[in-house]
Coordinates of C-alpha atoms in Angstrom, one line a residue:
M194 CA 44.9 82.7 159.1
A195 CA 47.9 84.9 159.1
N196 CA 47.5 88.6 159.5
T197 CA 47.6 89.8 155.9
Q198 CA 48.6 93.3 156.9
H199 CA 52.1 91.9 157.4
V200 CA 54.4 91.0 154.5
I201 CA 54.4 87.3 154.3
S202 CA 57.6 85.8 152.8
L203 CA 57.2 82.0 153.2
G204 CA 59.3 80.1 150.6
L205 CA 58.1 76.9 149.0
S206 CA 59.8 74.8 146.3
R207 CA 57.9 73.5 143.4
R208 CA 58.4 69.9 144.6
L209 CA 56.8 70.8 148.0
A210 CA 54.0 72.5 146.1
D211 CA 53.3 69.4 144.1
L212 CA 53.2 67.4 147.3
L213 CA 50.5 69.8 148.6
V214 CA 48.4 68.8 145.5
E215 CA 49.1 65.1 146.0
E216 CA 47.9 65.3 149.7
A217 CA 44.8 67.3 148.6
L218 CA 45.7 70.4 150.6
I219 CA 45.3 72.5 147.5
T220 CA 43.9 71.7 144.0
P221 CA 45.9 71.7 140.7
V222 CA 43.9 74.7 139.6
Q223 CA 44.9 76.6 142.7
L224 CA 48.6 75.7 142.3
K225 CA 48.5 76.9 138.7
E226 CA 46.9 80.2 139.7
A227 CA 49.4 80.7 142.5
L228 CA 52.4 80.0 140.1
E229 CA 51.0 82.6 137.7
V230 CA 50.7 85.2 140.5
Q231 CA 54.2 84.4 141.7
K232 CA 55.6 84.7 138.2
S233 CA 54.1 88.2 137.7
G234 CA 54.5 89.5 141.2
G235 CA 57.8 87.9 142.4
D236 CA 56.4 86.8 145.8
K237 CA 57.3 83.5 147.3
L238 CA 55.0 80.6 146.4
G239 CA 54.1 79.8 150.0
S240 CA 53.2 83.4 150.6
V241 CA 50.9 83.5 147.5
L242 CA 49.1 80.3 148.6
I243 CA 48.4 81.9 152.0
S244 CA 47.4 85.3 150.8
K245 CA 45.0 83.8 148.2
E246 CA 43.5 81.7 151.1
F247 CA 44.1 78.5 149.2
V248 CA 45.6 76.9 152.4
A249 CA 45.7 78.1 156.0
E250 CA 49.0 79.3 157.3
D251 CA 49.1 76.9 160.3
R252 CA 48.2 73.9 158.1
L253 CA 50.9 74.8 155.6
L254 CA 53.5 75.3 158.4
Q255 CA 52.6 71.8 159.9
F256 CA 53.0 70.3 156.4
L257 CA 56.4 72.0 155.9
A258 CA 57.6 70.9 159.3
E259 CA 56.7 67.3 158.5
K260 CA 58.4 67.3 155.1
T261 CA 61.6 69.2 156.1
G262 CA 62.2 67.5 159.5
I263 CA 62.1 70.9 161.4
S264 CA 60.1 71.1 164.6
F265 CA 57.0 73.2 164.6
V266 CA 56.5 75.7 167.5
S267 CA 53.8 78.1 168.5
L268 CA 55.3 81.2 170.1
A269 CA 51.9 82.1 171.6
D270 CA 52.1 78.9 173.7
I271 CA 55.6 79.5 174.9
G272 CA 54.8 82.4 177.2
D273 CA 57.3 85.1 178.1
I274 CA 60.7 84.9 176.3
S275 CA 63.8 85.6 178.5
E276 CA 65.8 88.8 178.0
E277 CA 68.9 86.7 177.5
A278 CA 67.4 85.0 174.4
V279 CA 66.1 88.3 172.9
A280 CA 69.5 90.0 173.5
A281 CA 71.3 87.2 171.7
V282 CA 70.1 88.4 168.3
P283 CA 70.1 92.0 167.2
E284 CA 66.7 93.5 166.3
A285 CA 67.8 94.4 162.8
I286 CA 68.8 90.8 162.0
A287 CA 65.7 89.3 163.6
R288 CA 63.4 91.5 161.5
Q289 CA 65.5 91.1 158.3
K290 CA 65.7 87.3 158.5
M291 CA 62.2 86.9 159.9
L292 CA 63.2 85.0 163.0
M293 CA 62.7 85.2 166.8
P294 CA 65.0 83.8 169.5
F295 CA 63.0 82.2 172.3
N296 CA 65.3 80.0 174.3
K297 CA 68.9 80.5 175.4
T298 CA 71.3 78.3 177.4
K299 CA 75.0 78.7 177.9
D300 CA 76.0 77.4 174.5
R301 CA 72.7 76.8 172.6
L302 CA 70.2 79.2 171.1
T303 CA 66.8 78.1 169.8
V304 CA 65.1 80.4 167.3
A305 CA 61.7 80.4 165.5
I306 CA 62.1 80.9 161.7
A307 CA 59.4 81.6 159.1
D308 CA 61.1 80.1 156.1
P309 CA 62.4 76.4 156.4
L310 CA 64.1 76.7 153.0
D311 CA 66.5 79.4 154.1
V312 CA 69.3 77.0 154.9
M313 CA 72.0 79.7 155.5
V314 CA 70.3 81.7 158.3
L315 CA 71.1 79.2 161.1
D316 CA 74.8 79.1 160.1
D317 CA 74.9 82.9 160.0
L318 CA 73.5 83.0 163.5
K319 CA 76.0 80.5 164.8
M320 CA 78.8 82.7 163.5
L321 CA 77.2 85.8 165.0
T322 CA 76.4 84.4 168.5
G323 CA 79.0 81.7 169.0
C324 CA 76.2 79.2 170.0
D325 CA 74.9 76.1 168.5
V326 CA 71.6 77.3 166.9
I327 CA 68.5 75.1 166.6
G328 CA 65.8 76.3 164.2
C329 CA 62.0 75.7 164.7
L330 CA 59.3 76.6 162.2
A331 CA 56.8 79.1 163.4
S332 CA 54.0 81.4 162.0
E333 CA 55.3 84.6 160.6
S334 CA 52.5 86.5 162.2
E335 CA 53.6 85.2 165.6
I336 CA 57.2 86.1 164.9
I337 CA 56.2 89.6 163.9
A338 CA 54.1 89.9 167.0
A339 CA 57.1 88.8 169.1
H340 CA 59.2 91.5 167.4
E341 CA 56.7 94.1 168.4
K342 CA 56.4 92.8 171.9
Y343 CA 60.1 92.3 172.8
Y344 CA 62.1 94.6 170.5
K345 CA 59.9 97.6 169.7
Q346 CA 59.8 100.3 172.4
E347 CA 56.5 102.0 173.3
T348 CA 55.6 104.9 171.0
S349 CA 52.0 105.4 171.8
Q350 CA 50.6 108.8 172.8
E351 CA 49.7 107.5 176.2
A352 CA 53.3 106.2 176.8
L353 CA 54.7 109.5 175.7
E354 CA 52.5 111.4 178.1
D355 CA 53.6 109.1 180.9
I356 CA 57.2 109.8 180.1
V357 CA 56.6 113.6 180.1
A358 CA 54.7 113.4 183.4
Q359 CA 57.5 111.5 185.1
S360 CA 60.3 113.6 183.7
A361 CA 61.9 116.4 185.6
V362 CA 62.1 118.4 182.3
D363 CA 58.9 120.4 181.5
E364 CA 57.4 120.6 178.0
A365 CA 58.7 124.1 177.4
A366 CA 62.3 122.9 177.9
A367 CA 61.7 120.1 175.5
E368 CA 61.0 122.6 172.8
D369 CA 64.4 124.2 173.3
V370 CA 66.3 121.4 171.7
E371 CA 68.4 122.0 168.6
H372 CA 69.7 119.2 166.3
V373 CA 73.4 119.5 165.7
E374 CA 74.6 118.1 162.4
E375 CA 77.5 115.6 162.8
K376 CA 80.6 115.8 160.6
S377 CA 80.6 113.2 157.9
E378 CA 82.8 110.1 158.3
T379 CA 84.7 111.1 155.2
A380 CA 86.0 114.3 156.9
N381 CA 87.5 112.2 159.6
E382 CA 89.2 109.7 157.2
A383 CA 92.6 111.3 157.3
A384 CA 92.6 111.5 161.1
L385 CA 91.4 107.9 161.4
E386 CA 94.2 106.8 159.1
R387 CA 96.8 108.7 161.3
D388 CA 95.4 107.0 164.4
A389 CA 95.7 103.6 162.8
E390 CA 99.4 104.2 162.1
D391 CA 100.2 105.2 165.7
A392 CA 102.7 102.9 167.3
P393 CA 100.4 101.9 170.3
V394 CA 97.5 100.9 167.9
I395 CA 99.8 98.9 165.7
K396 CA 101.2 97.1 168.8
M397 CA 97.7 96.4 170.1
V398 CA 96.6 94.9 166.8
N399 CA 99.8 92.8 166.6
L400 CA 99.3 91.5 170.2
I401 CA 95.7 90.5 169.4
M402 CA 96.7 88.6 166.3
A403 CA 99.8 87.0 167.8
G404 CA 97.9 86.0 170.9
A405 CA 95.3 84.2 168.7
V406 CA 97.9 82.3 166.8
K407 CA 99.7 81.3 169.9
A408 CA 96.4 80.1 171.5
R409 CA 95.6 78.0 168.4
A410 CA 92.5 80.0 167.8
S411 CA 90.6 79.6 164.5
D412 CA 88.8 83.0 164.7
I413 CA 89.3 86.4 166.3
H414 CA 86.2 88.5 167.2
V415 CA 86.5 92.2 167.7
E416 CA 83.1 93.3 169.1
P417 CA 82.1 96.9 170.1
Y418 CA 79.4 97.5 172.7
Q419 CA 78.0 100.8 174.0
K420 CA 80.6 101.2 176.8
E421 CA 83.2 98.5 176.1
L422 CA 85.2 96.7 173.5
R423 CA 85.3 92.9 173.6
I424 CA 88.0 90.6 172.1
R425 CA 87.2 86.9 171.8
Y426 CA 89.1 83.9 170.4
R427 CA 87.4 80.8 169.1
I428 CA 89.6 78.0 170.4
D429 CA 88.6 74.4 169.6
G430 CA 85.2 75.6 168.5
V431 CA 84.3 77.6 171.6
L432 CA 84.6 81.3 172.1
H433 CA 86.9 82.6 175.0
E434 CA 87.0 86.2 176.1
Q435 CA 90.4 87.9 176.2
P436 CA 91.8 91.0 177.9
S437 CA 90.5 93.9 175.8
P438 CA 91.7 97.5 175.1
P439 CA 89.6 100.5 176.0
K440 CA 86.5 101.3 173.9
K441 CA 88.1 104.6 172.7
F442 CA 90.6 102.6 170.6
H443 CA 87.9 100.7 168.6
N444 CA 87.8 102.9 165.5
A445 CA 91.6 103.0 165.3
I446 CA 91.9 99.2 165.7
C447 CA 89.2 98.7 162.9
A448 CA 91.1 101.2 160.7
R449 CA 94.4 99.4 161.2
I450 CA 92.9 96.0 160.4
K451 CA 91.2 97.5 157.3
I452 CA 94.4 99.0 156.1
M453 CA 96.2 95.7 156.5
S454 CA 93.4 94.0 154.5
N455 CA 93.3 96.6 151.7
L456 CA 89.7 97.6 152.7
N457 CA 88.0 101.1 152.6
I458 CA 88.5 102.6 156.0
A459 CA 85.9 105.4 155.3
E460 CA 83.1 102.9 154.4
K461 CA 81.2 101.9 157.6
R462 CA 77.7 101.3 156.1
V463 CA 78.1 98.1 154.3
P464 CA 79.9 94.8 155.0
Q465 CA 83.4 94.3 153.6
D466 CA 85.6 91.2 153.1
G467 CA 89.4 91.0 152.7
R468 CA 92.5 89.1 153.4
L469 CA 95.9 89.8 155.1
K470 CA 99.1 87.9 155.6
L471 CA 101.4 88.1 158.6
K472 CA 104.6 86.5 159.7
I473 CA 104.5 85.5 163.3
E474 CA 107.6 84.0 164.9
G475 CA 108.9 83.3 161.5
K476 CA 105.8 81.5 160.3
E477 CA 103.5 83.0 157.6
T478 CA 99.8 83.1 158.6
D479 CA 96.9 84.0 156.3
M480 CA 93.8 85.6 157.7
R481 CA 90.4 86.1 156.1
V482 CA 88.7 89.4 157.4
S483 CA 85.0 90.1 157.6
V484 CA 83.7 93.6 158.6
L485 CA 80.1 93.9 159.6
P486 CA 78.4 97.2 160.5
C487 CA 76.5 96.9 163.9
A488 CA 74.7 99.5 165.9
P489 CA 77.6 100.3 168.3
G490 CA 80.2 100.2 165.6
E491 CA 81.9 97.7 163.2
K492 CA 82.4 94.1 164.3
I493 CA 85.4 92.4 162.8
V494 CA 85.9 88.6 162.6
M495 CA 89.2 87.3 161.4
R496 CA 89.4 83.6 160.3
I497 CA 93.0 82.3 160.8
L498 CA 93.9 80.0 157.9
D499 CA 96.4 77.4 159.0
S500 CA 97.5 75.4 156.0
S501 CA 99.3 72.9 158.2
G502 CA 95.9 71.5 159.2
L503 CA 95.3 70.4 155.6
K504 CA 98.3 68.0 155.5
V505 CA 96.5 65.6 157.8
N506 CA 96.4 62.1 156.5
M507 CA 92.9 60.7 155.9
T508 CA 93.4 58.1 158.6
Q509 CA 94.2 60.8 161.2
L510 CA 90.9 62.7 160.7
G511 CA 89.1 60.6 163.3
F512 CA 87.0 58.4 161.0
E513 CA 85.7 55.2 162.6
P514 CA 86.9 52.1 160.5
E515 CA 83.4 51.4 159.1
A516 CA 82.9 55.0 158.1
M517 CA 86.4 55.3 156.6
A518 CA 85.8 52.2 154.4
V519 CA 82.6 53.7 152.9
F520 CA 84.2 57.2 152.4
K521 CA 87.2 55.7 150.6
K522 CA 85.0 53.6 148.4
G523 CA 83.2 56.8 147.3
M524 CA 86.4 58.7 147.0
E525 CA 88.1 56.1 144.8
A526 CA 85.1 55.6 142.4
P527 CA 85.7 56.6 138.8
Y528 CA 82.6 58.9 138.7
G529 CA 79.6 60.0 140.8
V530 CA 78.8 62.6 143.5
N531 CA 80.2 62.6 147.0
L532 CA 78.6 65.1 149.4
V533 CA 80.1 66.4 152.7
T534 CA 77.6 68.1 155.0
G535 CA 77.7 70.0 158.3
P536 CA 77.4 73.5 159.8
T537 CA 80.0 76.2 159.4
G538 CA 83.1 75.4 161.4
S539 CA 82.6 71.6 161.3
G540 CA 85.7 70.8 159.4
K541 CA 84.2 70.3 155.9
S542 CA 87.1 72.0 154.2
T543 CA 89.7 69.9 155.9
T544 CA 87.9 66.7 154.9
L545 CA 87.5 67.8 151.3
Y546 CA 91.1 69.1 151.0
S547 CA 92.4 65.9 152.6
A548 CA 90.4 63.8 150.1
L549 CA 91.6 65.9 147.2
A550 CA 95.2 65.6 148.4
N551 CA 94.9 61.8 148.2
L552 CA 93.6 62.1 144.7
N553 CA 96.2 64.7 143.6
T554 CA 98.5 62.7 141.3
P555 CA 100.3 63.8 138.1
D556 CA 97.8 61.9 135.9
T557 CA 94.6 63.5 137.5
N558 CA 93.1 66.9 136.5
I559 CA 91.4 68.4 139.6
I560 CA 89.5 71.6 139.4
T561 CA 87.7 73.4 142.3
A562 CA 85.2 76.2 142.6
E563 CA 85.4 77.9 146.0
D564 CA 84.0 80.9 147.8
P565 CA 86.5 81.9 149.0
V566 CA 89.6 80.0 148.1
E567 CA 91.0 79.6 151.7
Y568 CA 94.1 77.5 150.9
Q569 CA 96.1 77.2 147.7
L570 CA 97.1 73.7 146.9
K571 CA 99.9 72.7 144.5
G572 CA 98.7 70.7 141.6
I573 CA 95.0 71.6 141.9
N574 CA 93.3 74.3 139.7
Q575 CA 91.3 76.5 142.1
V576 CA 88.7 79.0 140.9
Q577 CA 87.5 81.9 143.1
I578 CA 83.7 82.5 142.8
H579 CA 82.7 86.1 142.0
N580 CA 78.9 86.5 142.0
Q581 CA 79.2 90.2 141.2
V582 CA 80.6 89.6 137.8
G583 CA 78.5 86.5 137.0
L584 CA 81.1 83.8 138.0
T585 CA 78.7 81.7 140.1
F586 CA 79.1 78.1 141.1
A587 CA 76.8 77.1 138.2
A588 CA 78.8 79.2 135.7
A589 CA 82.1 77.8 136.9
L590 CA 80.8 74.3 136.6
R591 CA 79.8 74.8 133.0
S592 CA 83.3 76.0 132.2
F593 CA 84.9 73.1 134.1
L594 CA 83.3 70.6 131.8
R595 CA 85.2 72.1 128.9
Q596 CA 88.5 71.8 130.8
D597 CA 88.8 68.0 130.6
P598 CA 88.6 67.4 134.4
D599 CA 88.8 64.1 136.2
V600 CA 87.8 65.4 139.6
I601 CA 85.6 68.4 140.3
M602 CA 85.1 70.0 143.7
V603 CA 82.2 72.5 144.1
G604 CA 82.5 74.6 147.3
E605 CA 78.8 74.5 148.0
I606 CA 75.5 73.4 146.3
R607 CA 73.1 76.3 146.9
D608 CA 70.4 76.0 144.3
Q609 CA 68.8 73.6 141.8
E610 CA 70.9 74.8 138.9
T611 CA 74.2 74.0 140.6
A612 CA 72.9 70.7 141.9
T613 CA 71.7 69.6 138.4
I614 CA 74.9 70.5 136.7
A615 CA 77.0 68.7 139.3
I616 CA 74.9 65.6 139.0
N617 CA 75.0 65.7 135.2
A618 CA 78.8 66.1 135.4
A619 CA 78.9 62.9 137.5
L620 CA 76.7 61.0 135.0
T621 CA 79.1 61.9 132.2
G622 CA 82.1 60.4 133.8
H623 CA 83.4 62.9 136.4
L624 CA 84.0 62.4 140.1
V625 CA 82.3 65.3 142.0
F626 CA 82.8 66.5 145.5
S627 CA 80.7 69.2 147.1
T628 CA 79.1 70.4 150.4
L629 CA 75.5 71.0 151.4
H630 CA 74.0 72.5 154.6
T631 CA 72.0 69.8 156.3
N632 CA 71.9 68.3 159.8
D633 CA 72.6 64.7 158.8
T634 CA 73.1 62.4 155.9
A635 CA 69.5 61.4 155.3
Q636 CA 68.2 65.0 155.2
T637 CA 70.7 65.7 152.4
V638 CA 68.5 63.6 150.0
T639 CA 65.3 65.4 151.0
R640 CA 67.1 68.8 150.8
L641 CA 68.1 68.0 147.2
G642 CA 64.5 67.0 146.4
M643 CA 63.3 70.3 147.9
M644 CA 65.6 72.1 145.6
G645 CA 63.8 70.5 142.7
V646 CA 66.4 67.8 141.8
E647 CA 64.5 64.8 140.4
P648 CA 64.8 61.6 142.5
F649 CA 66.0 59.5 139.6
L650 CA 69.0 61.8 139.1
I651 CA 69.9 61.6 142.9
S652 CA 69.6 57.8 142.8
A653 CA 71.7 57.5 139.6
A654 CA 74.5 59.8 140.5
M655 CA 75.0 59.8 144.3
L656 CA 77.7 57.6 145.7
M657 CA 78.1 58.7 149.3
V658 CA 76.9 61.3 151.8
E659 CA 79.0 62.2 154.8
A660 CA 77.9 64.4 157.7
Q661 CA 80.3 65.6 160.3
R662 CA 80.9 67.6 163.5
L663 CA 83.9 68.4 165.7
V664 CA 84.2 67.7 169.4
R665 CA 86.9 68.9 171.7
G666 CA 89.4 66.3 172.9
V667 CA 90.4 65.8 176.5
C668 CA 93.7 67.4 177.3
P669 CA 96.4 64.6 177.4
K670 CA 98.5 66.4 180.0
C671 CA 95.8 66.8 182.7
K672 CA 93.6 63.8 181.7
E673 CA 92.2 62.0 184.7
P674 CA 89.7 59.1 185.2
Y675 CA 86.4 59.3 187.1
E676 CA 83.6 56.9 187.8
V677 CA 79.9 57.3 187.0
E678 CA 76.8 55.2 187.5
K679 CA 75.7 52.9 184.7
D680 CA 72.1 54.1 184.9
W681 CA 73.2 57.7 184.2
L682 CA 74.8 56.7 180.9
L683 CA 71.8 54.5 180.0
K684 CA 69.5 57.5 180.4
L685 CA 71.8 59.4 177.8
G686 CA 71.1 56.7 175.3
I687 CA 74.4 54.8 175.5
P688 CA 73.8 51.1 174.9
E689 CA 74.5 48.8 177.8
T690 CA 76.4 46.4 175.5
Q691 CA 79.1 49.1 175.0
L692 CA 79.7 49.7 178.7
Q693 CA 82.6 48.1 180.5
M694 CA 82.0 48.1 184.3
T695 CA 84.5 48.0 187.1
D696 CA 84.4 45.6 189.9
G697 CA 82.3 48.1 191.8
G698 CA 79.6 48.2 189.1
K699 CA 80.6 51.6 187.8
I700 CA 81.9 53.0 184.5
V701 CA 85.2 54.8 184.1
L702 CA 85.3 57.9 181.9
H703 CA 87.9 60.6 181.5
K704 CA 88.0 64.4 181.7
G705 CA 90.6 67.2 181.8
K706 CA 91.4 68.6 185.2
G707 CA 92.7 71.9 183.7
C708 CA 96.3 72.9 183.2
E709 CA 98.6 75.4 181.4
N710 CA 98.6 73.3 178.3
C711 CA 94.8 73.6 177.8
A712 CA 94.4 77.1 179.4
N713 CA 92.6 75.4 182.3
T714 CA 89.7 74.3 180.1
G715 CA 90.4 70.6 180.2
Y716 CA 90.3 70.4 176.4
R717 CA 93.0 70.4 173.8
G718 CA 92.5 70.1 170.1
R719 CA 89.4 68.7 168.3
Q720 CA 88.4 65.4 166.8
G721 CA 85.9 64.6 164.0
L722 CA 82.6 62.7 164.2
Y723 CA 81.7 61.3 160.8
E724 CA 78.3 59.8 159.7
V725 CA 78.8 58.2 156.3
M726 CA 75.8 56.9 154.3
E727 CA 76.5 54.7 151.3
M728 CA 73.9 54.8 148.5
T729 CA 73.1 51.2 148.3
D730 CA 70.3 49.7 146.2
A731 CA 67.9 49.8 149.1
I732 CA 68.6 53.5 149.7
R733 CA 68.3 54.2 146.0
A734 CA 64.9 52.5 146.0
L735 CA 63.7 54.7 148.9
V736 CA 64.9 57.8 147.1
L737 CA 62.9 56.9 144.0
E738 CA 59.9 56.4 146.2
R739 CA 60.4 59.9 147.7
A740 CA 60.7 58.4 151.2
S741 CA 61.1 60.6 154.2
A742 CA 64.5 61.4 155.8
K743 CA 63.6 59.2 158.8
M744 CA 62.9 56.1 156.6
I745 CA 66.2 56.7 154.7
K746 CA 68.1 57.0 158.0
D747 CA 66.5 53.9 159.5
Q748 CA 67.5 51.9 156.5
S749 CA 71.1 53.3 156.6
M750 CA 71.4 52.3 160.2
K751 CA 70.1 48.8 159.4
Q752 CA 73.0 48.6 156.8
G753 CA 75.5 49.4 159.6
M754 CA 75.8 53.2 159.3
L755 CA 77.2 54.8 162.5
T756 CA 75.4 58.0 163.4
L757 CA 77.1 61.1 164.8
R758 CA 75.8 60.2 168.2
M759 CA 77.2 56.6 167.9
C760 CA 80.6 58.0 166.9
A761 CA 80.5 60.4 169.8
I762 CA 79.7 57.6 172.2
R763 CA 82.7 55.6 171.1
K764 CA 84.9 58.6 171.7
V765 CA 83.4 59.2 175.2
L766 CA 83.9 55.6 176.2
S767 CA 87.5 55.5 174.8
G768 CA 88.4 58.6 176.9
A769 CA 89.0 60.9 173.8
T770 CA 86.2 63.3 174.8
T771 CA 83.6 64.0 177.5
V772 CA 79.9 63.4 177.9
E773 CA 79.4 67.1 178.0
E774 CA 80.9 67.5 174.5
M775 CA 78.8 64.7 173.2
M776 CA 75.7 66.4 174.4
R777 CA 76.8 69.8 173.1
V778 CA 77.5 68.6 169.6
T779 CA 75.1 65.8 168.8
T780 CA 71.4 64.9 169.3
S781 CA 70.2 61.5 170.3
D782 CA 69.3 59.2 167.3
A783 CA 65.7 58.9 168.7
N784 CA 65.3 62.7 168.3
A785 CA 67.3 63.2 165.1

C-alpha cells in the first residue's frame, strides 16, 4: 500500500476505471463512491481508489502498465541510481512532474513516471535533455522516496552537528552573519537594456543565430550553468556543443533575445514565448523563442522555422511505396480522420503541411487550428490557439463547422472533447487531419479509448494512422562501404531474407567517414521512417472488441504494414543510414 502521507496523484480515465470493474479488481459500488469523492474533492480517480483502499497501488500500477503498454518498474529493485541519470533532470521538474530518472546512456534517458496518462511529460523531457526518453510506470511512493534519497540534502540535527564539528568556523562566528537584501530585478532593468544594446552583445547574438542557420540547425539552446554558459545547436536531430561566450554575458544575451522577440526583459520568474524574424545573407528566417526560468538563470531555446522544408513533394519525404499508397488513400478520401503520431521533432508538421499542400486547390476550403502557427501557407485559413482567452482546440473546431470547410487540420488531440468533435466532424462529411502523442500506430487506438472515445466512433471515423521518426542520413560526400558479419545483423532482428551477401559471406553496409560537408559527423540531413496502418474491416472489428494494442499491431503486420523498424532496416541495407541510427530511433518489433 502506498504511503498515504504523500500526495498521490495517479490519473485514471473512466474507461480504465470501467475495465477495473470488468476484471473484478473493484466493485461497481466502489467505483461509484470513488467517482463521487473525485467530483467533490477534485483528486484524480486513481488516487481516490488507492486512498480509499479499494485497490492496492502495486496491483493498480500493474493493471495500468498492462493496458497502456508501458513497462512497470520497481525502483526499490534497481539499486543505486547513477549521478549522471539524476543530474539529467532538475529536482524541481522531477518533483513537479512526479518522475525519477534512473538510467542514462549517451543519448537515451529512462525515467520512472507515476501517471501513465500524462502523455506530454516525455516529450517535454526530450526537449529539455536532448535525449530519447523512455518512460516506465512506477509507484509514486517509490518515486518520492528516490527524490528524498538522491535530490534532498541532509537536514537532520545530527547532520548539522557533524557539519559544525568539521567546520573551521566556530558557532559564535556563525551567529555573526547578516542577511543583505538584494536589489530587485526591476531596478536593474534599465542597465540590462543598455547592456543588451551594446555592440559586442548584438554581435555575439547575431553570430550565434547566423551560425545556427549556416549549420542547418533546427534549434538553438542557450543554457546557463553555475560557472559557464553553454550554446548548443540541434543539427539533424542531435545536439552539438558550440563555442560559447563567457558566463558574464548571459543576462545581456538573454535581454537582447527578449528585446528582439518583444518579451518582458524584467520578468525572470515565469516562462515566456515569442517570435522574431531575421534576414541572414539576404534570406528571411523566422524563429520561435521559448524562455524557461532555471536555477542558474534563464534557458532560451530558439526553434528555427525554415519554410523551404515545407515545399517537399510527398514522394520525397521518404515513404516506402507500400506506406505511401495507404497514406494517399486516406489523404484522398472524401471524409474521415487521418492521424499522424510521433514525438516532438519527428517531422509531423512537415508531413501534415505537405499533405495539405497537395489538397490545397481553389475548390477546397482548408482550415487549421494550430498552437503555434509555425508557417503561414497561402490558400489555407490558419487559426492560432489561445487557451488564455478560451480559444482552445475544441472551441476552434466548433467554429470551423460553421465555416463550410472541406478539410480540417487540428494541431493536436489532447482530450476527449477535442477527439469527439473531430470524429463527429469526420462523420458529417469532413476530411480531418490531426496529431496524437503515441509511440506507434496501434497504441493510437488504445490512447483514444483511454481518453474516453467510444470504440464505435473510432471504428466508424478512422481512415488511417501514421507513426513516424527521423533518422540521420549518411553524408553523400564521405560515404564509404564496410563489411559486417551476417550473424551480427541477425542478432539485431534483421531478417536473413533481406541480406545480400558478398562472395566472402559478409554484408556490405555504409557509413560516413566524416568531412567538412557533415562537420565530421558522418551524417548529413534526415530521412523519415513511416509506419502507416490502414483501418481495414479486420482492424475495425478488433477496435470494437476493445482489443489490446499488440493484437491490433499483429493484425496490421499480417495485412502488410511496415513497422518503423522494418522501414529503418530497408534504409540501413540501402546505405541511406547506419545501424547505429536505426538502434537509436527505433525499437525491435518484438519489444514494441
